[in-house]
Amino acid sequence: MPYLLLAPALAVLLAALGYPLFRQAVMSFQEYGLAQQFGQPPEWVGFDNYTRLLTDSYLWAVIARSIGFCLIVAATTMVVGVAVAVLMTAVSRGARLTLQIALLLAWAMPHLASLTVWQWLFDAQYGVVNWLLTRIGFEQFAGHSWLIDPLSFFVVAGIVVVWMSVPFVAFAVYAGLTQVPAELQEAAAIDGASARARFRLITVPLIKPVLLIVGLLQIIWDLKVFTQIFVLQDAGGVTRDTNLIGTYIYRLGLGEGQFGLAAAASWFILLVTVGLSLYYVRILVRDDEELDA
Amino acid sequence: MTTRPADGGDLVAAPPTGSTAPRGTPVAPAGHGPPGVRRSPARRRRRMLNVVAIVLAAIWAFPVYWMVNSSFLTFNRIRSPEPTFVPVDGTLAAYRRVFDSDFLDSLRMSMAVTLITVAAVLLFAFLAALALSRFRFRGRKSFVLAVLVIQMIPAEGLFISQFKLLEGWQLLNSVIGLSLLYIAGVVPFTIWMLRGFVAGVPRDLEEAALVDGCGRAQAFFRITLPLLAPGLVASGVYAFLQAWNEFTLALVIMTRPENMTLPLWLRTFTDANRASDWAGIMAGSALIAVPVIVFFLMVQHRMASGLTSGAVKG
């Protein structure tokens, strides 16, 4: 009976995730290019795809870029998010509600819509960002195009990702902060602990599990960032200099038809995220008693 | 949790900024030094923090406001060197231009994919949650673990072979094909979420209904289903948001322009009008975003608390 109930969900998962996973493994050991796309049987090539990728300095550049972008953006998000959460505990009710509503709006925006709005904000000619910068004295930003230079491309992409991700971090950490028992703080205050010491010695250890989970999720999400980069590349970025691992695989596979190579490259993103998620799942499951029943 | 913030005395001076006065209490408790000496700097600091919070709120809300504002502007206002901060002589012309494009076709496509996804996800996840919380069977624990790991699999790591799969089944550019991938992407999280709800319905209640002469079906529809309604609504909205907003897989699977979902439509519409019509682009963005924002506000507290009990796929 339970197996019957599980069957539909299991069938979908196997068809749409399990089989492609298997297929991807097979394809990564095959020569699977445009010729195969038009009916020629794929040829087994062993580890050729992997050696080709691993000896390709461009792939390494893309990976390094992805990891760098991921770490910087995830760290910024965490710092800003935690700061906002702490701020929420320190301000008056009205200010807190205003801040929470604003964060919710940003969080609720569909990614494509917010990306589009940010393109408009950073528009070279009529964008409000350039207008503001010019207004406060940086004349060089009049008509400045942000996306052409790879570095400022990633600054824009980073700002967009941080803007989208901070609300989640702020709410999660704020929820954790409100769980810290007030008595503990009071007791420490009576014992003469300074506010700084109380934060470091009481609050931080108590919200550490939340910080860990949220931080891990940020790293997982920022590593596989695709939509933001892809759309901004469309909007005027130099593809070759701004590819991250997700867009690289897309262009390799669906752009150039090198499916075998792309499948091999996919394993990188897959293994790293699944590795990180196993750790995440372990934290989640550790305090789920129902599971052990 | 966000709409119900902790009241003033919940956290006493937790912030690292070092305020020592209890927040929000007009009367300082005894033993905190003479009032007026310690209270007033703390109050000034608090006022300053309030200002910081409002400024942050303005920064975070500004892009959303700017989208709505720009969507009402005329060509002249949009293309003037000085930005227009409130929609003076606003017009709905931009919205008309959106409806004159193939927006409605994409809306239809998005609605079809979203409806199929939501319906299938609710049914499949409910059945699976029932199995997981009402039965003890071999493989139960490994299934739950698998569900948790699977939901973290990124589309970006698998879309090449998912593309090949649907191509092989002649399902590229089809509603069914895209929905299939969405269902598989969303069902793990909803199983995890519904599992808790099903476990929360006491068995005794159903059994009592059976003793009282209800049939099995009647007991289910009268007792269990109403108790599960909040969980089903939350899962349904979650599935809706995922399917409505998804971009990557849609981009890979829906390769023909007549099969675009709304996010794809917005991308091509933006590329086509970037040089000429930002008001139209913003109107399109607003039309896509508004239903999402409304739905999101309905479930946000569950999305946030889902964090510690399961993951919200990004």
XYZ file of C-alpha atoms in Angstrom:
607
model
C 0.000 0.000 0.000
C 2.604 2.631 0.868
C 4.520 1.727 -2.265
C 1.408 2.307 -4.318
C 1.011 5.763 -2.802
C 4.635 6.596 -3.541
C 4.463 5.304 -7.098
C 3.367 8.467 -8.957
C 5.925 10.749 -7.282
C 8.611 8.118 -7.720
C 7.740 7.614 -11.389
C 8.024 11.332 -12.152
C 11.304 11.646 -10.280
C 12.789 8.662 -12.054
C 11.643 9.832 -15.471
C 12.604 13.491 -15.182
C 15.636 13.328 -12.907
C 16.836 9.753 -12.540
C 16.981 8.855 -16.191
C 18.601 12.137 -17.308
C 21.203 11.625 -14.594
C 22.004 8.220 -16.018
C 21.877 9.561 -19.558
C 24.239 12.336 -18.617
C 26.735 9.861 -17.232
C 26.606 7.839 -20.434
C 26.792 10.863 -22.688
C 29.843 12.230 -20.932
C 31.782 9.190 -22.141
C 30.609 9.547 -25.740
C 31.497 11.668 -28.669
C 28.144 13.364 -28.959
C 28.202 16.401 -31.191
C 26.191 17.795 -34.048
C 26.734 14.723 -36.248
C 25.161 12.509 -33.593
C 22.376 15.024 -33.217
C 21.471 14.228 -36.824
C 21.345 10.488 -36.406
C 24.888 9.186 -36.430
C 25.335 6.697 -33.584
C 27.432 8.141 -30.770
C 30.895 6.763 -30.355
C 32.429 5.683 -27.058
C 35.455 7.786 -26.276
C 36.229 6.868 -22.693
C 37.559 9.776 -20.702
C 38.291 11.925 -23.755
C 35.667 14.536 -22.878
C 37.035 14.854 -19.388
C 40.653 15.147 -20.465
C 39.673 17.689 -23.082
C 37.854 19.745 -20.483
C 40.465 19.422 -17.782
C 43.239 20.497 -20.112
C 41.212 23.440 -21.340
C 42.441 26.533 -19.553
C 39.182 28.329 -20.354
C 37.178 25.863 -18.243
C 39.482 26.505 -15.303
C 39.069 30.227 -15.758
C 35.290 29.776 -15.732
C 35.407 27.614 -12.610
C 37.683 30.032 -10.783
C 35.412 32.912 -11.802
C 32.318 31.013 -10.609
C 33.827 30.182 -7.242
C 35.113 33.714 -6.751
C 31.763 35.260 -7.677
C 29.918 32.757 -5.489
C 32.058 33.371 -2.408
C 32.086 37.160 -2.668
C 28.348 37.396 -3.316
C 27.425 34.834 -0.637
C 29.635 36.578 1.935
C 28.207 40.003 1.107
C 24.676 38.622 1.296
C 25.333 37.067 4.691
C 26.928 40.192 6.155
C 24.182 42.500 4.895
C 21.431 40.004 5.785
C 22.633 39.481 9.358
C 23.134 43.215 9.828
C 19.573 43.870 8.633
C 18.241 41.157 10.957
C 20.032 42.645 13.958
C 18.811 46.075 12.952
C 15.240 44.760 12.931
C 15.556 43.782 16.588
C 16.804 47.232 17.527
C 14.335 49.589 15.873
C 10.803 50.632 16.676
C 7.813 48.672 15.487
C 6.925 51.049 12.682
C 10.418 51.132 11.242
C 10.658 47.357 11.493
C 7.382 46.801 9.648
C 8.406 49.218 6.893
C 11.695 47.430 6.448
C 10.011 44.018 6.427
C 7.478 45.037 3.808
C 10.228 46.425 1.584
C 12.247 43.229 1.919
C 9.194 41.097 1.161
C 8.567 43.042 -2.031
C 12.095 42.415 -3.237
C 11.899 38.760 -2.245
C 8.592 38.213 -4.025
C 9.672 39.694 -7.355
C 10.038 37.061 -10.078
C 13.700 36.826 -11.035
C 13.133 37.826 -14.642
C 11.099 40.871 -13.660
C 13.686 42.087 -11.177
C 16.499 41.485 -13.638
C 14.640 43.533 -16.188
C 14.100 46.347 -13.728
C 17.776 46.366 -12.777
C 18.727 46.589 -16.438
C 16.566 49.658 -16.650
C 18.096 51.130 -13.482
C 21.575 50.630 -14.936
C 20.634 51.688 -18.463
C 23.483 53.650 -19.995
C 21.448 56.534 -21.304
C 18.322 56.946 -19.216
C 19.132 54.775 -16.194
C 18.564 56.348 -12.817
C 21.874 55.015 -11.423
C 23.964 56.895 -13.964
C 21.805 59.958 -13.445
C 22.412 59.822 -9.697
C 26.158 59.259 -10.017
C 26.486 62.107 -12.485
C 24.381 64.284 -10.233
C 26.589 63.770 -7.184
C 29.671 64.677 -9.161
C 30.961 61.611 -10.999
C 30.751 63.131 -14.466
C 32.353 60.101 -16.098
C 29.175 58.081 -15.536
C 27.127 60.108 -18.006
C 26.152 57.508 -20.608
C 28.419 54.926 -18.953
C 27.734 51.371 -20.084
C 28.044 49.002 -17.137
C 27.932 45.647 -18.846
C 30.750 45.886 -21.369
C 33.593 45.735 -18.878
C 33.638 42.250 -17.221
C 34.455 43.619 -13.778
C 31.599 46.103 -13.691
C 29.384 43.441 -15.306
C 29.970 41.265 -12.252
C 29.459 44.216 -9.925
C 25.989 44.742 -11.425
C 25.230 41.004 -11.363
C 26.454 40.836 -7.766
C 24.294 43.770 -6.693
C 21.252 42.147 -8.267
C 21.904 38.784 -6.619
C 22.568 40.362 -3.210
C 19.424 42.479 -3.497
C 17.387 39.337 -4.262
C 18.968 37.149 -1.578
C 19.223 39.435 1.437
C 15.505 39.268 2.369
C 15.606 35.498 2.847
C 18.739 35.694 5.004
C 17.409 38.640 7.008
C 14.070 36.974 7.792
C 15.620 33.622 8.667
C 18.220 35.161 10.961
C 15.680 37.523 12.500
C 13.453 34.538 13.275
C 16.459 32.918 14.938
C 17.232 36.067 16.906
C 13.727 36.296 18.319
C 14.153 32.766 19.682
C 17.019 33.814 21.932
C 15.494 33.817 25.419
C 15.387 37.246 27.020
C 16.117 35.865 30.497
C 19.515 34.704 29.338
C 20.366 38.204 28.150
C 19.081 39.768 31.336
C 20.982 37.389 33.538
C 24.173 38.144 31.658
C 23.488 41.859 31.854
C 23.042 41.641 35.624
C 26.308 39.740 35.821
C 27.904 42.728 34.144
C 28.419 41.460 30.595
C 28.642 44.276 28.049
C 26.239 44.340 25.129
C 29.029 43.327 22.787
C 30.020 40.403 24.981
C 26.404 39.317 25.304
C 25.983 39.324 21.539
C 29.177 37.354 20.987
C 28.735 34.874 23.837
C 24.961 34.335 23.920
C 23.296 35.390 20.683
C 25.834 34.126 18.164
C 26.166 30.580 19.562
C 22.383 30.275 19.774
C 21.736 31.317 16.192
C 24.733 29.480 14.784
C 22.662 26.596 13.318
C 20.539 29.079 11.378
C 23.615 30.955 10.172
C 25.176 27.693 9.036
C 22.143 26.530 7.060
C 21.485 29.905 5.489
C 25.135 30.361 4.579
C 25.293 26.937 3.004
C 22.158 27.598 0.958
C 23.603 30.880 -0.273
C 26.763 29.130 -1.447
C 24.756 26.412 -3.192
C 22.491 28.934 -4.903
C 25.201 31.388 -5.865
C 27.391 28.700 -7.366
C 24.761 27.656 -9.873
C 23.622 31.174 -10.681
C 22.427 31.128 -14.282
C 19.498 33.386 -15.031
C 21.115 36.605 -13.834
C 24.310 36.062 -15.816
C 22.521 34.815 -18.910
C 20.096 37.718 -19.072
C 22.756 40.336 -18.405
C 24.955 38.807 -21.111
C 22.017 39.226 -23.453
C 21.795 42.828 -22.393
C 25.296 43.641 -23.523
C 27.916 41.649 -21.649
C 30.859 40.059 -23.432
C 29.912 36.384 -23.252
C 33.382 34.906 -23.269
C 34.652 37.090 -20.454
C 31.587 36.772 -18.265
C 30.628 33.105 -18.522
C 30.098 31.309 -15.236
C 29.794 27.547 -15.063
C 26.030 27.489 -15.747
C 26.093 29.687 -18.822
C 29.263 27.951 -20.003
C 27.499 24.568 -20.037
C 24.484 26.062 -21.765
C 26.546 27.619 -24.543
C 28.702 24.531 -24.930
C 25.729 22.166 -25.170
C 22.839 24.003 -26.723
C 24.882 26.714 -28.400
C 27.602 24.644 -30.010
C 25.930 21.238 -29.916
C 28.807 19.661 -27.988
C 26.539 17.555 -25.833
C 29.183 15.074 -24.706
C 31.505 17.818 -23.504
C 28.666 19.715 -21.864
C 27.507 16.576 -20.046
C 31.014 16.055 -18.703
C 31.167 19.671 -17.553
C 27.765 19.334 -15.895
C 29.231 16.836 -13.485
C 31.271 19.550 -11.888
C 28.277 21.648 -10.853
C 26.338 18.515 -9.924
C 28.995 16.974 -7.707
C 29.786 20.212 -5.890
C 26.136 21.022 -5.143
C 25.217 17.492 -4.146
C 28.301 17.343 -1.932
C 27.328 20.574 -0.228
C 23.690 19.486 0.040
C 24.569 16.204 1.709
C 26.128 18.261 4.464
C 23.055 20.487 4.553
C 20.717 17.489 4.709
C 22.722 16.050 7.586
C 22.142 19.218 9.584
C 18.427 19.161 8.751
C 17.867 15.519 9.552
C 19.868 15.542 12.767
C 16.997 16.968 14.765
C 14.124 15.268 12.971
C 13.073 12.534 15.392
C 10.111 11.469 13.318
C 12.496 10.159 10.718
C 14.046 7.701 13.116
C 10.699 6.327 14.205
C 6.703 35.397 11.632
C 7.315 38.568 9.759
C 3.891 40.019 10.118
C 3.947 39.210 13.804
C 7.183 40.729 15.034
C 8.334 40.176 18.555
C 6.999 42.821 20.850
C 9.213 45.407 22.452
C 10.411 43.509 25.479
C 11.241 40.308 23.675
C 14.908 40.879 23.155
C 16.700 43.074 25.565
C 19.553 44.928 23.978
C 20.794 42.092 21.857
C 22.301 44.197 19.064
C 26.050 44.674 18.934
C 25.556 48.390 18.811
C 25.606 48.257 22.557
C 22.374 49.899 23.645
C 21.815 49.276 27.323
C 18.279 50.495 27.869
C 15.421 48.013 27.504
C 13.757 48.714 24.190
C 10.417 50.329 23.986
C 9.849 50.659 27.683
C 9.119 54.260 28.543
C 9.785 53.717 32.214
C 13.329 52.659 32.989
C 13.438 49.841 35.523
C 14.944 50.607 38.888
C 18.674 50.186 39.180
C 19.450 51.418 35.691
C 20.895 54.691 36.838
C 19.171 58.037 36.923
C 16.752 58.403 34.043
C 17.648 61.098 31.593
C 21.342 60.366 31.935
C 21.409 56.915 30.368
C 18.133 56.931 28.559
C 18.550 59.865 26.274
C 21.683 58.719 24.387
C 20.054 55.306 23.990
C 16.963 56.953 22.655
C 18.971 59.055 20.248
C 20.776 55.963 19.027
C 17.464 54.239 18.520
C 16.134 57.129 16.510
C 19.245 56.960 14.363
C 18.762 53.222 13.808
C 15.165 53.879 12.824
C 16.406 56.236 10.153
C 18.896 53.625 8.929
C 16.081 51.064 8.726
C 13.859 53.404 6.724
C 16.694 54.222 4.322
C 17.379 50.504 3.814
C 13.672 49.909 3.241
C 13.680 52.631 0.598
C 16.684 51.082 -1.159
C 15.114 47.628 -1.207
C 11.706 48.786 -2.349
C 12.985 51.290 -4.891
C 13.406 48.909 -7.868
C 9.863 47.629 -7.368
C 8.534 51.160 -7.123
C 10.571 52.190 -10.144
C 9.072 49.385 -12.217
C 5.515 50.483 -11.447
C 6.342 54.175 -11.821
C 8.104 53.778 -15.172
C 5.299 51.651 -16.571
C 2.943 54.661 -16.428
C 5.238 57.173 -18.105
C 4.992 58.574 -21.595
C 7.781 58.221 -24.149
C 8.896 61.782 -23.533
C 9.114 61.389 -19.782
C 11.000 58.076 -20.006
C 13.501 59.476 -22.468
C 14.193 62.714 -20.698
C 17.612 63.317 -19.144
C 15.939 64.057 -15.808
C 14.155 60.991 -14.362
C 10.497 61.367 -13.412
C 10.022 60.171 -9.847
C 6.242 60.167 -9.677
C 4.036 59.214 -12.606
C 2.856 62.708 -13.549
C 0.605 62.728 -16.586
C 0.636 58.947 -16.319
C -0.770 56.807 -19.087
C -1.786 53.207 -19.630
C -0.431 53.262 -23.173
C 2.504 51.047 -22.217
C 0.123 48.344 -21.003
C -1.762 48.581 -24.269
C 1.485 48.006 -26.175
C 2.150 44.931 -24.038
C -1.235 43.447 -24.840
C -0.656 44.181 -28.518
C 2.440 41.983 -28.465
C 2.228 38.216 -28.047
C 1.922 38.623 -24.281
C -1.429 36.865 -24.139
C -0.139 33.775 -25.960
C 2.648 33.467 -23.432
C 0.219 34.046 -20.606
C -1.836 31.135 -21.871
C 1.269 28.972 -22.123
C 2.391 29.896 -18.609
C -1.045 29.235 -17.191
C -1.263 25.815 -18.807
C 2.156 24.742 -17.529
C 1.494 26.183 -14.075
C -1.935 24.572 -13.693
C -0.723 21.135 -14.719
C 2.268 21.433 -12.405
C 0.231 22.560 -9.414
C -2.437 19.887 -9.851
C 0.006 17.038 -10.363
C 2.339 18.164 -7.606
C -0.478 18.418 -5.065
C -1.823 14.980 -5.894
C 1.526 13.180 -6.058
C 2.997 14.911 -3.027
C -0.116 14.282 -0.973
C -0.098 10.569 -1.741
C 3.599 10.304 -1.007
C 3.265 12.279 2.226
C 0.478 9.946 3.267
C 2.710 6.954 2.658
C 5.611 8.461 4.548
C 3.736 9.530 7.651
C 1.097 6.808 7.948
C 3.071 3.706 7.072
C 6.288 2.143 8.261
C 7.928 0.325 5.404
C 11.321 -0.663 4.101
C 13.103 2.124 2.302
C 11.093 4.834 4.004
C 14.018 6.603 5.553
C 16.143 6.390 2.433
C 13.262 7.790 0.408
C 13.019 10.826 2.666
C 16.759 11.370 2.473
C 16.684 10.970 -1.300
C 13.876 13.525 -1.506
C 15.957 16.029 0.432
C 19.057 15.536 -1.688
C 17.147 15.475 -4.979
C 15.586 18.844 -4.406
C 19.030 20.385 -4.330
C 19.965 19.061 -7.776
C 20.386 22.202 -9.841
C 18.711 22.514 -13.210
C 22.040 23.912 -14.383
C 23.703 20.553 -13.781
C 21.169 18.489 -15.619
C 19.493 20.511 -18.345
C 21.640 19.116 -21.130
C 20.420 15.576 -20.598
C 16.886 16.689 -19.772
C 16.865 18.415 -23.133
C 18.034 15.203 -24.820
C 15.418 13.213 -22.914
C 12.488 15.333 -24.018
C 13.904 15.507 -27.513
C 13.904 11.727 -27.641
C 10.309 11.590 -26.458
C 9.211 14.282 -28.943
C 8.246 16.469 -26.017
C 10.387 19.513 -26.771
C 8.247 22.647 -27.012
C 5.355 20.905 -25.348
C 3.427 21.887 -22.265
C 3.547 18.305 -21.024
C 7.301 18.045 -21.363
C 8.047 21.243 -19.486
C 5.461 20.431 -16.830
C 7.036 17.026 -16.295
C 10.358 18.646 -15.435
C 8.676 21.195 -13.176
C 6.728 18.526 -11.325
C 9.912 16.590 -10.678
C 11.606 19.768 -9.499
C 8.859 20.843 -7.114
C 7.500 17.538 -5.800
C 10.380 16.779 -3.393
C 9.952 19.984 -1.400
C 6.180 19.648 -1.265
C 6.454 16.055 -0.032
C 8.741 17.292 2.726
C 6.359 20.101 3.597
C 3.120 18.050 3.469
C 4.645 15.215 5.449
C 4.594 17.435 8.510
C 0.968 18.390 7.940
C -0.228 14.814 7.468
C 1.655 13.730 10.566
C -0.115 16.536 12.422
C -3.595 15.089 11.801
C -4.275 12.732 14.719
C -5.127 9.220 13.663
C -7.550 8.874 16.556
C -9.689 11.549 14.996
C -10.153 9.539 11.808
C -10.765 6.372 13.785
C -13.322 8.103 15.959
C -15.174 9.147 12.823
C -15.091 5.560 11.588
C -16.505 4.322 14.883
C -19.234 6.915 14.638
C -20.335 5.354 11.404
C -18.558 7.387 8.762
C -17.320 5.490 5.759
C -13.591 5.635 5.019
C -14.107 8.117 2.229
C -16.436 10.208 4.347
C -13.977 10.257 7.239
C -11.272 11.380 4.870
C -13.272 14.182 3.257
C -14.905 15.381 6.469
C -12.016 15.116 8.928
C -8.619 14.738 7.295
C -8.921 16.947 4.250
C -10.100 20.098 6.069
C -7.244 19.753 8.533
C -4.786 19.464 5.662
C -6.163 22.423 3.751
C -3.599 24.976 4.960
C -0.763 22.663 3.997
C -2.255 22.002 0.585
C -2.745 25.704 -0.041
C 0.824 26.484 0.938
C 2.199 23.698 -1.253
C -0.003 24.742 -4.138
C 1.129 28.333 -3.983
C 4.729 27.215 -3.708
C 4.355 25.075 -6.838
C 2.620 27.974 -8.583
C 5.470 30.356 -7.815
C 8.097 27.905 -9.013
C 6.370 27.093 -12.296
C 5.365 30.683 -13.008
C 8.832 32.130 -12.389
C 11.071 29.404 -13.783
C 13.388 30.540 -16.537
C 16.297 28.169 -17.130
C 14.404 25.015 -18.101
C 11.847 26.967 -20.081
C 14.683 28.533 -22.043
C 16.152 25.107 -22.780
C 12.911 23.262 -23.581
C 10.729 25.887 -25.247
C 12.889 26.711 -28.228
C 10.135 27.978 -30.499
C 8.958 31.559 -30.142
C 5.291 30.590 -30.199
C 5.806 28.407 -27.124
C 7.341 30.991 -24.836
C 6.324 31.138 -21.197
C 6.064 34.570 -19.600
C 9.670 34.850 -18.361
C 10.895 33.965 -21.856
C 8.470 36.441 -23.350
C 9.762 39.173 -21.061
C 13.322 38.445 -22.108
C 12.640 38.670 -25.838
C 10.356 41.657 -25.379
C 13.114 43.417 -23.448
C 15.735 42.639 -26.061
C 13.494 43.882 -28.826
C 12.496 47.131 -27.118
C 15.525 47.977 -25.035
C 16.445 50.896 -27.232
C 12.963 52.262 -27.644
C 10.347 51.365 -25.052
C 11.336 50.981 -21.401
C 7.814 51.937 -20.326
C 6.410 48.936 -22.205
C 9.084 46.662 -20.764
C 8.279 47.843 -17.240
C 4.568 47.356 -17.874
C 5.282 43.767 -18.937
C 7.412 43.170 -15.851
C 4.720 44.584 -13.600
C 2.031 42.393 -15.167
C 4.130 39.297 -14.489
C 5.210 40.356 -11.024
C 1.961 41.513 -9.462
C 0.132 38.150 -9.223
C 3.324 36.620 -7.910
C 3.754 39.248 -5.200
C 0.165 38.745 -4.089
C 0.539 34.964 -3.867
C 3.920 35.249 -2.244
C 2.615 37.405 0.567
C 0.096 34.637 1.261
C 2.709 31.991 1.971
C 5.829 33.884 2.928
C 5.755 32.915 6.593
C 5.699 29.279 5.614
C 8.522 29.746 3.114
C 10.687 31.275 5.807
C 9.986 28.653 8.420
C 10.418 25.956 5.791
C 14.074 26.849 5.938
C 14.821 25.008 9.133
C 12.566 22.084 8.354
C 13.244 21.760 4.651
C 14.782 23.782 1.905
C 13.258 26.348 -0.358
C 14.673 25.804 -3.776
C 15.922 29.049 -5.224
